[in-house]
Every structure is written in structure tokens, then in C-alpha cells.
PDB file of C-alpha atoms and ligand atoms in Angstrom:
ATOM      1  CA  MET D   1       0.000   0.000   0.000  1.00 85.00           C
ATOM      2  CA  SER D   2       1.244   3.514  -0.782  1.00 92.00           C
ATOM      3  CA  ILE D   3       1.605   6.227   1.855  1.00 96.00           C
ATOM      4  CA  SER D   4      -0.276   8.503  -0.564  1.00 95.00           C
ATOM      5  CA  LYS D   5      -3.426   6.664   0.658  1.00 95.00           C
ATOM      6  CA  CYS D   6      -2.650   7.719   4.247  1.00 97.00           C
ATOM      7  CA  THR D   7      -4.372  11.066   4.424  1.00 97.00           C
ATOM      8  CA  ILE D   8      -5.691  13.468   7.022  1.00 98.00           C
ATOM      9  CA  VAL D   9      -9.416  13.083   7.687  1.00 97.00           C
ATOM     10  CA  ASP D  10     -11.224  16.265   8.737  1.00 98.00           C
ATOM     11  CA  LEU D  11     -13.673  15.170  11.403  1.00 98.00           C
ATOM     12  CA  PRO D  12     -16.897  17.005  12.224  1.00 98.00           C
ATOM     13  CA  LYS D  13     -16.434  19.671  14.883  1.00 98.00           C
ATOM     14  CA  ILE D  14     -19.455  21.077  16.688  1.00 98.00           C
ATOM     15  CA  ALA D  15     -18.089  24.330  18.074  1.00 97.00           C
ATOM     16  CA  ASP D  16     -19.816  25.493  21.224  1.00 98.00           C
ATOM     17  CA  PRO D  17     -18.930  28.072  23.869  1.00 98.00           C
ATOM     18  CA  ARG D  18     -19.469  25.245  26.412  1.00 98.00           C
ATOM     19  CA  GLY D  19     -16.746  23.183  24.735  1.00 98.00           C
ATOM     20  CA  ASN D  20     -16.269  21.605  21.331  1.00 98.00           C
ATOM     21  CA  LEU D  21     -17.511  18.171  20.274  1.00 98.00           C
ATOM     22  CA  THR D  22     -16.180  15.822  17.601  1.00 98.00           C
ATOM     23  CA  PHE D  23     -17.744  12.521  16.577  1.00 98.00           C
ATOM     24  CA  ILE D  24     -16.716   9.691  14.285  1.00 97.00           C
ATOM     25  CA  GLU D  25     -18.923   7.095  12.618  1.00 95.00           C
ATOM     26  CA  GLY D  26     -17.284   3.947  11.292  1.00 91.00           C
ATOM     27  CA  GLY D  27     -17.980   3.511   7.574  1.00 90.00           C
ATOM     28  CA  ASN D  28     -18.953   7.183   7.259  1.00 92.00           C
ATOM     29  CA  HIS D  29     -16.077   9.442   8.346  1.00 92.00           C
ATOM     30  CA  ILE D  30     -13.611   6.578   8.046  1.00 94.00           C
ATOM     31  CA  PRO D  31     -13.647   3.770   5.482  1.00 93.00           C
ATOM     32  CA  PHE D  32     -14.010   0.887   7.945  1.00 96.00           C
ATOM     33  CA  PRO D  33     -16.310  -0.304  10.734  1.00 96.00           C
ATOM     34  CA  ILE D  34     -14.651   0.292  14.123  1.00 97.00           C
ATOM     35  CA  GLN D  35     -13.885  -2.965  15.931  1.00 98.00           C
ATOM     36  CA  ARG D  36     -11.465  -1.678  18.554  1.00 98.00           C
ATOM     37  CA  VAL D  37     -10.452   1.556  20.251  1.00 98.00           C
ATOM     38  CA  TYR D  38      -7.254   2.064  22.221  1.00 98.00           C
ATOM     39  CA  TYR D  39      -5.268   5.021  23.431  1.00 98.00           C
ATOM     40  CA  LEU D  40      -1.735   5.879  24.435  1.00 98.00           C
ATOM     41  CA  TYR D  41      -1.222   8.264  27.341  1.00 98.00           C
ATOM     42  CA  ASP D  42       1.360   9.107  30.014  1.00 98.00           C
ATOM     43  CA  VAL D  43       4.015   8.772  27.303  1.00 98.00           C
ATOM     44  CA  PRO D  44       7.327   9.858  28.857  1.00 97.00           C
ATOM     45  CA  GLY D  45       9.343  12.568  27.072  1.00 92.00           C
ATOM     46  CA  GLY D  46      11.584  11.076  24.380  1.00 95.00           C
ATOM     47  CA  ALA D  47       9.695   7.765  24.197  1.00 97.00           C
ATOM     48  CA  ASP D  48       8.717   6.279  20.828  1.00 97.00           C
ATOM     49  CA  ARG D  49       5.747   4.011  20.105  1.00 97.00           C
ATOM     50  CA  GLY D  50       4.749   1.980  17.065  1.00 96.00           C
ATOM     51  CA  GLY D  51       7.666   0.560  15.124  1.00 97.00           C
ATOM     52  CA  HIS D  52       5.620  -1.993  13.222  1.00 98.00           C
ATOM     53  CA  ALA D  53       3.279  -2.573  10.275  1.00 98.00           C
ATOM     54  CA  HIS D  54       0.011  -4.488  10.025  1.00 98.00           C
ATOM     55  CA  LYS D  55      -0.930  -7.067   7.420  1.00 98.00           C
ATOM     56  CA  LYS D  56      -4.669  -6.231   7.376  1.00 98.00           C
ATOM     57  CA  LEU D  57      -5.415  -3.657  10.075  1.00 98.00           C
ATOM     58  CA  GLN D  58      -6.525  -0.148   9.123  1.00 98.00           C
ATOM     59  CA  GLN D  59      -6.454   2.640  11.693  1.00 98.00           C
ATOM     60  CA  LEU D  60      -7.364   6.242  12.306  1.00 98.00           C
ATOM     61  CA  ILE D  61      -4.908   7.992  14.634  1.00 98.00           C
ATOM     62  CA  ILE D  62      -5.974  11.167  16.460  1.00 98.00           C
ATOM     63  CA  ALA D  63      -4.122  13.488  18.835  1.00 98.00           C
ATOM     64  CA  VAL D  64      -7.137  14.063  21.092  1.00 98.00           C
ATOM     65  CA  SER D  65      -4.855  15.999  23.418  1.00 98.00           C
ATOM     66  CA  GLY D  66      -1.368  17.436  22.899  1.00 98.00           C
ATOM     67  CA  SER D  67       0.682  16.520  19.853  1.00 98.00           C
ATOM     68  CA  PHE D  68       3.044  13.933  18.346  1.00 98.00           C
ATOM     69  CA  ASP D  69       4.541  12.926  15.005  1.00 98.00           C
ATOM     70  CA  VAL D  70       3.668   9.846  12.981  1.00 98.00           C
ATOM     71  CA  VAL D  71       6.347   8.619  10.568  1.00 98.00           C
ATOM     72  CA  LEU D  72       4.863   6.511   7.761  1.00 98.00           C
ATOM     73  CA  ASP D  73       6.882   4.244   5.477  1.00 98.00           C
ATOM     74  CA  ASP D  74       5.568   2.102   2.604  1.00 97.00           C
ATOM     75  CA  GLY D  75       8.958   0.637   1.713  1.00 96.00           C
ATOM     76  CA  HIS D  76       9.501   3.226  -1.039  1.00 96.00           C
ATOM     77  CA  GLU D  77       8.795   6.544   0.619  1.00 97.00           C
ATOM     78  CA  ARG D  78       8.713   7.992   4.142  1.00 97.00           C
ATOM     79  CA  LYS D  79       6.683  10.915   5.379  1.00 97.00           C
ATOM     80  CA  LYS D  80       6.240  12.532   8.767  1.00 98.00           C
ATOM     81  CA  VAL D  81       2.820  13.846   9.808  1.00 98.00           C
ATOM     82  CA  HIS D  82       2.441  16.137  12.823  1.00 98.00           C
ATOM     83  CA  LEU D  83      -0.867  15.653  14.649  1.00 98.00           C
ATOM     84  CA  ASN D  84      -1.995  18.350  17.060  1.00 98.00           C
ATOM     85  CA  ARG D  85      -5.751  18.834  16.506  1.00 98.00           C
ATOM     86  CA  SER D  86      -8.569  16.870  18.180  1.00 98.00           C
ATOM     87  CA  TYR D  87     -10.687  17.103  15.007  1.00 98.00           C
ATOM     88  CA  LYS D  88      -8.139  15.704  12.543  1.00 98.00           C
ATOM     89  CA  GLY D  89      -7.351  12.023  12.136  1.00 98.00           C
ATOM     90  CA  LEU D  90      -4.619  10.303  10.162  1.00 98.00           C
ATOM     91  CA  TYR D  91      -5.857   7.308   8.193  1.00 98.00           C
ATOM     92  CA  VAL D  92      -3.238   4.550   8.075  1.00 98.00           C
ATOM     93  CA  SER D  93      -3.941   1.660   5.719  1.00 97.00           C
ATOM     94  CA  GLU D  94      -2.663  -1.900   6.017  1.00 98.00           C
ATOM     95  CA  MET D  95       0.981  -2.649   5.091  1.00 97.00           C
ATOM     96  CA  ILE D  96       2.391   0.687   6.247  1.00 98.00           C
ATOM     97  CA  TRP D  97       5.288   0.839   8.697  1.00 98.00           C
ATOM     98  CA  ARG D  98       4.591   3.489  11.375  1.00 98.00           C
ATOM     99  CA  GLU D  99       6.533   5.098  14.191  1.00 98.00           C
ATOM    100  CA  LEU D 100       5.067   7.540  16.709  1.00 98.00           C
ATOM    101  CA  GLU D 101       7.489  10.008  18.262  1.00 98.00           C
ATOM    102  CA  ASN D 102       7.966  13.513  19.650  1.00 98.00           C
ATOM    103  CA  PHE D 103       5.035  13.274  22.085  1.00 98.00           C
ATOM    104  CA  SER D 104       4.226  16.505  23.900  1.00 98.00           C
ATOM    105  CA  SER D 105       3.543  16.397  27.600  1.00 96.00           C
ATOM    106  CA  ALA D 106       0.032  15.112  28.412  1.00 95.00           C
ATOM    107  CA  ALA D 107      -0.482  13.921  24.814  1.00 98.00           C
ATOM    108  CA  VAL D 108      -3.231  11.372  24.267  1.00 98.00           C
ATOM    109  CA  CYS D 109      -3.154   9.306  21.055  1.00 98.00           C
ATOM    110  CA  LEU D 110      -6.539   7.781  20.263  1.00 98.00           C
ATOM    111  CA  VAL D 111      -6.593   4.939  17.737  1.00 98.00           C
ATOM    112  CA  LEU D 112      -9.690   3.559  16.003  1.00 98.00           C
ATOM    113  CA  ALA D 113      -8.969   0.174  14.504  1.00 98.00           C
ATOM    114  CA  SER D 114     -10.709  -2.002  11.900  1.00 98.00           C
ATOM    115  CA  ARG D 115      -9.968  -5.312  13.634  1.00 98.00           C
ATOM    116  CA  PRO D 116      -9.541  -6.783  17.104  1.00 98.00           C
ATOM    117  CA  TYR D 117      -6.031  -7.166  18.516  1.00 98.00           C
ATOM    118  CA  GLU D 118      -4.229  -9.966  16.665  1.00 98.00           C
ATOM    119  CA  GLU D 119      -0.497 -10.399  17.250  1.00 97.00           C
ATOM    120  CA  ASP D 120      -0.354 -12.448  14.007  1.00 98.00           C
ATOM    121  CA  ASP D 121      -1.315  -9.314  12.081  1.00 98.00           C
ATOM    122  CA  TYR D 122       1.926  -7.507  13.024  1.00 98.00           C
ATOM    123  CA  TYR D 123       5.246  -7.161  11.231  1.00 98.00           C
ATOM    124  CA  ARG D 124       7.485  -6.095  14.107  1.00 98.00           C
ATOM    125  CA  ASN D 125      10.698  -6.435  12.133  1.00 98.00           C
ATOM    126  CA  TYR D 126      11.366  -3.841   9.400  1.00 98.00           C
ATOM    127  CA  ALA D 127      13.381  -6.209   7.182  1.00 97.00           C
ATOM    128  CA  GLU D 128      10.581  -8.764   7.364  1.00 97.00           C
ATOM    129  CA  PHE D 129       8.053  -6.058   6.384  1.00 97.00           C
ATOM    130  CA  ILE D 130      10.157  -5.024   3.387  1.00 97.00           C
ATOM    131  CA  SER D 131      10.563  -8.596   2.221  1.00 97.00           C
ATOM    132  CA  ALA D 132       6.795  -9.204   2.582  1.00 96.00           C
ATOM    133  CA  LEU D 133       6.175  -6.174   0.316  1.00 94.00           C
ATOM    134  CA  GLY D 134       8.353  -7.745  -2.353  1.00 87.00           C
ATOM    135  CA  SER D 135       6.405 -10.993  -2.262  1.00 78.00           C
ATOM    136  CA  THR D 136       2.911  -9.488  -2.784  1.00 61.00           C
TER     137      THR D 136
HETATM  138  P1  TYD G 201       1.851  -2.289  20.421  1.00 70.37           P
HETATM  139  O1  TYD G 201       0.822  -2.389  19.360  1.00 70.37           O
HETATM  140  O2  TYD G 201       3.217  -2.848  20.132  1.00 70.37           O
HETATM  141  O3  TYD G 201       2.032  -0.783  20.902  1.00 70.37           O
HETATM  142  P2  TYD G 201       2.404   0.563  20.089  1.00 70.37           P
HETATM  143  O4  TYD G 201       2.345   0.278  18.652  1.00 70.37           O
HETATM  144  O5  TYD G 201       1.385   1.514  20.507  1.00 70.37           O
HETATM  145  O6  TYD G 201       3.742   1.006  20.542  1.00 70.37           O
HETATM  146  O7  TYD G 201       1.274  -2.962  21.745  1.00 70.37           O
HETATM  147  C1  TYD G 201       1.970  -2.923  22.980  1.00 70.37           C
HETATM  148  C2  TYD G 201       1.494  -4.095  23.832  1.00 70.37           C
HETATM  149  O8  TYD G 201       0.114  -3.989  24.132  1.00 70.37           O
HETATM  150  C3  TYD G 201       1.702  -5.437  23.157  1.00 70.37           C
HETATM  151  O9  TYD G 201       2.186  -6.345  24.140  1.00 70.37           O
HETATM  152  C4  TYD G 201       0.324  -5.869  22.729  1.00 70.37           C
HETATM  153  C5  TYD G 201      -0.592  -5.148  23.685  1.00 70.37           C
HETATM  154  N1  TYD G 201      -1.853  -4.731  23.050  1.00 70.37           N
HETATM  155  C6  TYD G 201      -3.018  -5.422  23.327  1.00 70.37           C
HETATM  156  O10 TYD G 201      -3.028  -6.394  24.100  1.00 70.37           O
HETATM  157  N2  TYD G 201      -4.178  -5.016  22.721  1.00 70.37           N
HETATM  158  C7  TYD G 201      -4.213  -3.946  21.856  1.00 70.37           C
HETATM  159  O11 TYD G 201      -5.306  -3.600  21.332  1.00 70.37           O
HETATM  160  C8  TYD G 201      -2.984  -3.252  21.566  1.00 70.37           C
HETATM  161  C9  TYD G 201      -2.951  -2.083  20.617  1.00 70.37           C
HETATM  162  C10 TYD G 201      -1.835  -3.681  22.186  1.00 70.37           C
END
């Protein structure tokens, strides 16, 4: 899969003096039904997350609080996306290597995922990911 498919999704934002509201419907604002939600928080300064690719899993990654960078790699190209808005999500397709870094203090990274947790779905070794790309 090409990183050109990994784009920013502008989510609905209901602005209100009492506080803003954003909502996400699986299959509507994102191209998959949501089967799992997880979030990263209390990330210590300088720590990196990710460092893997998924065979089938699609995700939407949102900085619901604070900011961080997502480095995407499809085996041909790399790009770094800075996320710092609660109403913008980064769609990450299957077969994309991702690294999450440069977390601000109190950052919360919300992830909507198309499948349940399956360790078999991971490539945790970059060389293995690259060789799998060559064989598809
Ligand atoms: P991992 O996906 O490697 O974290 P990240 O990409 O955010 O750095 O997951 C870290 C650990 O948490 C790993 O042992 C698997 C476990 N885990 C679950 O049990 N369920 C989940 O939904 C996720 C995302 C991880």
C-alpha cells in the first residue's frame, strides 16, 4: 500500500462556547467499521511508540490531546505527519510501517482500529516487512 493513501481526515467539529464536540462514525467518516479503540497516554518525554506494520489492520490515529509525530513508510517513501488537533485524524492503511514520536507532555493518542487485537497481524521487524512487500 502507498503512503499517498494515508491522508488526514477532517472530522466534524461542533463548536460550542461550552466546549467543542467531535464525533466519528465507522464507515462514514472513516472507510471501515470500528472494531477496537485504544489510546496511548502518560508517554514519557523522548519515548517512541509503534515501530511496526500491520498485514490487514486499518487505523485512524488522532491526537485528542497534545501533539506527536507519525512517521509513515511504505517501503519506497517515508513521510512525517504532525498531529496536534482533536478534530483531525490520520488514516493509516494496512501494510504501512509506522513510528510515533515527539510526544508533547500530556499527549493522548486515540486509535480507532478495523480489527480486534491480533499479534499475528503484526510485522514487528522492518526487514521482514520489506521482504513481505516484495512478495505481494
Ligand atoms: P503495540 O501495538 O506494540 O504498541 P504501540 O504500537 O502503541 O507502541 O502494543 C503494545 C502491547 O500492548 C503489546 O504487548 C500488545 C498489547 N496490546 C493489546 O493487548 N491489545 C491492543 O489492542 C494493543 C494495541 C496492544
